[in-house]
Each structure stands twice: as C-alpha cells, then as structure tokens.
PDB file of C-alpha atoms in Angstrom:
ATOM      1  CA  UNK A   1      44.697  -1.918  85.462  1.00 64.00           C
ATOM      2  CA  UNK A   2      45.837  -5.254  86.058  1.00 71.00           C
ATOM      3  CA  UNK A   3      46.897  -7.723  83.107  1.00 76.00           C
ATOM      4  CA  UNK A   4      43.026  -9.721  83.379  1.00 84.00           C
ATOM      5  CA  UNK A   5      41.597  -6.310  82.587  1.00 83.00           C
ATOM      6  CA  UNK A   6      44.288  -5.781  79.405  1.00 80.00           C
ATOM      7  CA  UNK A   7      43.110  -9.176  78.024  1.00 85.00           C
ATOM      8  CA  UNK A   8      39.553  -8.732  78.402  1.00 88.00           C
ATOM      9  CA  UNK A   9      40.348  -5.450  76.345  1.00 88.00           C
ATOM     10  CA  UNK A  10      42.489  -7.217  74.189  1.00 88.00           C
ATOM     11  CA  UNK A  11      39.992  -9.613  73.714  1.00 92.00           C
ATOM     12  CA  UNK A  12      36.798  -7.210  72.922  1.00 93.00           C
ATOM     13  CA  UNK A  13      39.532  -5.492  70.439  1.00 92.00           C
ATOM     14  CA  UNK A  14      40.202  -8.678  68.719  1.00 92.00           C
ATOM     15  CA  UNK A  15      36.578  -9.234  67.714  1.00 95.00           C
ATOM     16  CA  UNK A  16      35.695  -6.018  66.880  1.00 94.00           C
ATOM     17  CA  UNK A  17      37.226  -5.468  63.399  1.00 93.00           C
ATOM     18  CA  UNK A  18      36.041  -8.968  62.412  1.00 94.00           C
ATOM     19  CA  UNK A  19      33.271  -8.504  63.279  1.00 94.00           C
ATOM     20  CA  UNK A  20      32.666  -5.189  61.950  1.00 94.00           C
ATOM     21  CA  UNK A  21      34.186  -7.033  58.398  1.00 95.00           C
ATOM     22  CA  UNK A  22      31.389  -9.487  58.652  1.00 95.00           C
ATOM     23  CA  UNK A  23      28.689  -6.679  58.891  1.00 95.00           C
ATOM     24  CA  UNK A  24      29.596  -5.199  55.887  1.00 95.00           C
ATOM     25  CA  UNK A  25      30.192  -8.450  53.684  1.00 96.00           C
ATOM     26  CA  UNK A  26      26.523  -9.244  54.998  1.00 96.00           C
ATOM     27  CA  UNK A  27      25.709  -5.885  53.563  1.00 95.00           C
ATOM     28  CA  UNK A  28      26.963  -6.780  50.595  1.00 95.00           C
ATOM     29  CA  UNK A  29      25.192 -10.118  50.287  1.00 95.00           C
ATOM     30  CA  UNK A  30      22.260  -8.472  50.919  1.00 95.00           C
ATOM     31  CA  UNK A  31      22.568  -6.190  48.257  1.00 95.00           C
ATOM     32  CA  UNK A  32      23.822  -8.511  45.734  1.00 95.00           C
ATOM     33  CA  UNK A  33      20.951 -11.302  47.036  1.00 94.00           C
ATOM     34  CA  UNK A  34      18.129  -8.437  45.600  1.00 94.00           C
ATOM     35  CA  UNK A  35      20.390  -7.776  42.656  1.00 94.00           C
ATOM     36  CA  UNK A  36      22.171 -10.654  41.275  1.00 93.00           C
ATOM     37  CA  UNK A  37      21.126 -14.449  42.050  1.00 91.00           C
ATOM     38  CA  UNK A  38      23.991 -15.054  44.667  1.00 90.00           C
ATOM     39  CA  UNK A  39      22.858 -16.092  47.996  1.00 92.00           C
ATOM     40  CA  UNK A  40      25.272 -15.752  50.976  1.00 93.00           C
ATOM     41  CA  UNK A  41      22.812 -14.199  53.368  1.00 94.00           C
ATOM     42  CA  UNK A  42      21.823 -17.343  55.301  1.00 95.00           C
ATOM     43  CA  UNK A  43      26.451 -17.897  55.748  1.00 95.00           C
ATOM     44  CA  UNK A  44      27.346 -14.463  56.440  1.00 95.00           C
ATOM     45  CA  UNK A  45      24.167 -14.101  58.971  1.00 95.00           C
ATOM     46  CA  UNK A  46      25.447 -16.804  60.890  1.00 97.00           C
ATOM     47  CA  UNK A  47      28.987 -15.147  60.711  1.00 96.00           C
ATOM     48  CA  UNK A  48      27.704 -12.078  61.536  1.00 96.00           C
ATOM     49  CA  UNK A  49      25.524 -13.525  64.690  1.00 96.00           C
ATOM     50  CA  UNK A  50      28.530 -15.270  66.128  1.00 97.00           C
ATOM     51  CA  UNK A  51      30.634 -12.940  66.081  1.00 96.00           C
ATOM     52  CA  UNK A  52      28.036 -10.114  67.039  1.00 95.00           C
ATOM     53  CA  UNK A  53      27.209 -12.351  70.048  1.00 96.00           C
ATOM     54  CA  UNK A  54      31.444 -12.946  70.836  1.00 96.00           C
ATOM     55  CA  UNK A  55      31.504  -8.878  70.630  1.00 95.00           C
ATOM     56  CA  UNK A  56      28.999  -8.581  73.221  1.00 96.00           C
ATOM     57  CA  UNK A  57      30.291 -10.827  75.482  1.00 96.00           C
ATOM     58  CA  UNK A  58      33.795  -9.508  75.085  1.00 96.00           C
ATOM     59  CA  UNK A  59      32.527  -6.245  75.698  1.00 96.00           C
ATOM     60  CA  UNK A  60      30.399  -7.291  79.143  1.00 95.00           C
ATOM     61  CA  UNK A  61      33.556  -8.773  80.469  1.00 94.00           C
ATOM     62  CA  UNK A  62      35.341  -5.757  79.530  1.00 92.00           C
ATOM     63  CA  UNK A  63      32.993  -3.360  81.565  1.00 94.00           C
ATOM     64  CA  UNK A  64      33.254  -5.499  84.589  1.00 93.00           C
ATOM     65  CA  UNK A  65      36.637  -5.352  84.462  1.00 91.00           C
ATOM     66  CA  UNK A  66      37.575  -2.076  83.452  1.00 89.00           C
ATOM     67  CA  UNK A  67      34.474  -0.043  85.227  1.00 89.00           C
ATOM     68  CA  UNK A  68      34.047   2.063  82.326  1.00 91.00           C
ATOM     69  CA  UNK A  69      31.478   5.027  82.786  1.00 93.00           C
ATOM     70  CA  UNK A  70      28.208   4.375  81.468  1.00 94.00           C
ATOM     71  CA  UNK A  71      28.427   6.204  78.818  1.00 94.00           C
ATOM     72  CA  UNK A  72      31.929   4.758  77.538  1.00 92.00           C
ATOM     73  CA  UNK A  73      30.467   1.298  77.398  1.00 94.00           C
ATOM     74  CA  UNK A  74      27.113   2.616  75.931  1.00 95.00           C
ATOM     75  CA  UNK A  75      29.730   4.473  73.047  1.00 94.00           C
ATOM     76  CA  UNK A  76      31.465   0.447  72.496  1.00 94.00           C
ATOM     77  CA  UNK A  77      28.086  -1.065  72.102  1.00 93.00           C
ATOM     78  CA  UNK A  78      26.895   1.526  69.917  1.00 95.00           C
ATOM     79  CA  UNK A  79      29.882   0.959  67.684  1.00 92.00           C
ATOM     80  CA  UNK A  80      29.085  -2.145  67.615  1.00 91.00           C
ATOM     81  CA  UNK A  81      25.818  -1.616  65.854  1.00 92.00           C
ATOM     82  CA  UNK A  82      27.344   0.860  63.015  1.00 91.00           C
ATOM     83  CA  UNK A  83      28.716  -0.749  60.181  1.00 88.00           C
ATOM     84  CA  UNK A  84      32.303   0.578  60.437  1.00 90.00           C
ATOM     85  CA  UNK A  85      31.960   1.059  63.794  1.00 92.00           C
ATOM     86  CA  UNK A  86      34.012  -2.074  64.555  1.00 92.00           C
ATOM     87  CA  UNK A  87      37.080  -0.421  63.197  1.00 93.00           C
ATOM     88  CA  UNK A  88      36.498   2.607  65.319  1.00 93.00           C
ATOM     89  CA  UNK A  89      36.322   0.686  68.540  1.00 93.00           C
ATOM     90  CA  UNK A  90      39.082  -1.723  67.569  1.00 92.00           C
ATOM     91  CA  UNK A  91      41.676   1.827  67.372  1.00 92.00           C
ATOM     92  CA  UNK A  92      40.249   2.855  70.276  1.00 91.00           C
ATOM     93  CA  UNK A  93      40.234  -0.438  72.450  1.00 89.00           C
ATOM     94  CA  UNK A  94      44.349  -0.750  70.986  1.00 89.00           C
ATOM     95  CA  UNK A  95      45.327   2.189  72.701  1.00 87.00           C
ATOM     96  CA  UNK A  96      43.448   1.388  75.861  1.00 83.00           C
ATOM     97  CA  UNK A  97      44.740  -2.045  76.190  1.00 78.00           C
ATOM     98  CA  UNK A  98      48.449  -0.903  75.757  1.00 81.00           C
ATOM     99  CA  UNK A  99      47.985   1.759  78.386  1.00 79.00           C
ATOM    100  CA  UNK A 100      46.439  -0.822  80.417  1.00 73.00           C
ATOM    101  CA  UNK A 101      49.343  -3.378  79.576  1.00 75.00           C
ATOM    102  CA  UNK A 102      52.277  -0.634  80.420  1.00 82.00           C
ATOM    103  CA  UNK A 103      50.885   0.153  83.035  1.00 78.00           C
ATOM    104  CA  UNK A 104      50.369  -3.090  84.997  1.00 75.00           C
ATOM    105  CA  UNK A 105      54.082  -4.424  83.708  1.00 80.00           C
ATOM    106  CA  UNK A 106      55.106  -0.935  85.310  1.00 83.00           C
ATOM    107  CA  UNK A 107      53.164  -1.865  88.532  1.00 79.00           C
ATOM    108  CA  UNK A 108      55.094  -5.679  88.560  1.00 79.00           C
ATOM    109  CA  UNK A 109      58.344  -3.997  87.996  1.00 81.00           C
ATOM    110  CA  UNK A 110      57.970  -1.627  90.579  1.00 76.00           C
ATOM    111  CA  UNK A 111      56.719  -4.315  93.275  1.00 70.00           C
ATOM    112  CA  UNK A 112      59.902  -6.712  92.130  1.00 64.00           C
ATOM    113  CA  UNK A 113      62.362  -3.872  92.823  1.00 63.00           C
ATOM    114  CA  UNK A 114      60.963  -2.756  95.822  1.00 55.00           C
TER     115      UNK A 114
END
C-alpha cells in the first residue's frame, strides 16, 4: 500500500470511534428524552448524522483505495451500524493503517537505496 491508501485508512479510523461515541450519547438522549425532561435528541442527531455521513465517506474512499474484498468492506459498514461497533473498527483499521504505513516507508527506503 502506498501512503494515499494509509491516510484514507487513517482517516476512516479517525471517525470511527467518534462516531461510534456519538451513537451511544444519542442513545442515551433518547432514553433520558422518554424518561426525564432533557432534550438533546434534535443536537446529538445532527452529531450523529455528520459524523455517520463523514464515516461513510471515509470508508468509500477507503475501499477504492485499499480494494478490500467485499465482504471486508461489508464487515466496516456493518460496524458502523452497531453501537460499539465504531470502537471495533477503529482497533481494527489501527493495525491496518500501520501495516500499510511500514510498509510503504519500507517500499521508499528500499527505492532510495537502490
């Protein structure tokens, strides 16, 4: 992998864990809208959307970039959904984009010495 596809990695791993935060703090607003009279829904939707939307995107660019199988993109997206999932995806995405980054700085060394 080249260092484009590490950042677009790095990027869909930056969102995730925020993004799986906002989830469950909407969660929580939605339980404590029905229980309590606090209202945060209509905040931590919008939250929630923008980052859901950033997650998605990230995670487009990083298919095209890394070719993942089908059914390792299908496995981000679905973690995407879950409300931990984020955190699961974020570990995950951490360990592919320093492969990917050791890797390509492995490559550069390699065609600098030769």
């Amino acid at each position: 992998m080249d260092l484009k596809t590490a950042s677009a990695l790095r990027r869909l791993r930056l969102v995730s864990a925020p993004e799986a935060v906002s989830f469950l703090v909407l969660l929580l607003c939605s339980v404590l809208k029905r229980t309590t009279d606090f209202d945060a829904v209509p905040v931590m939707g919008a939250v929630h959307g923008v980052l859901f939307v950033l997650y998605v995107v990230f995670w487009v660019f990083a298919w095209l970039r890394t070719r993942w199988s089908f059914g390792t993109a299908a496995l981000y997206l679905v973690l995407s959904v879950l409300p931990t999932g984020g955190f699961f995806a974020e570990r995950r995405l951490r360990r592919e984009s320093e492969t990917a980054v050791i890797a390509a700085r492995a490559r550069q060394e390699g065609t600098v010495n030769a």
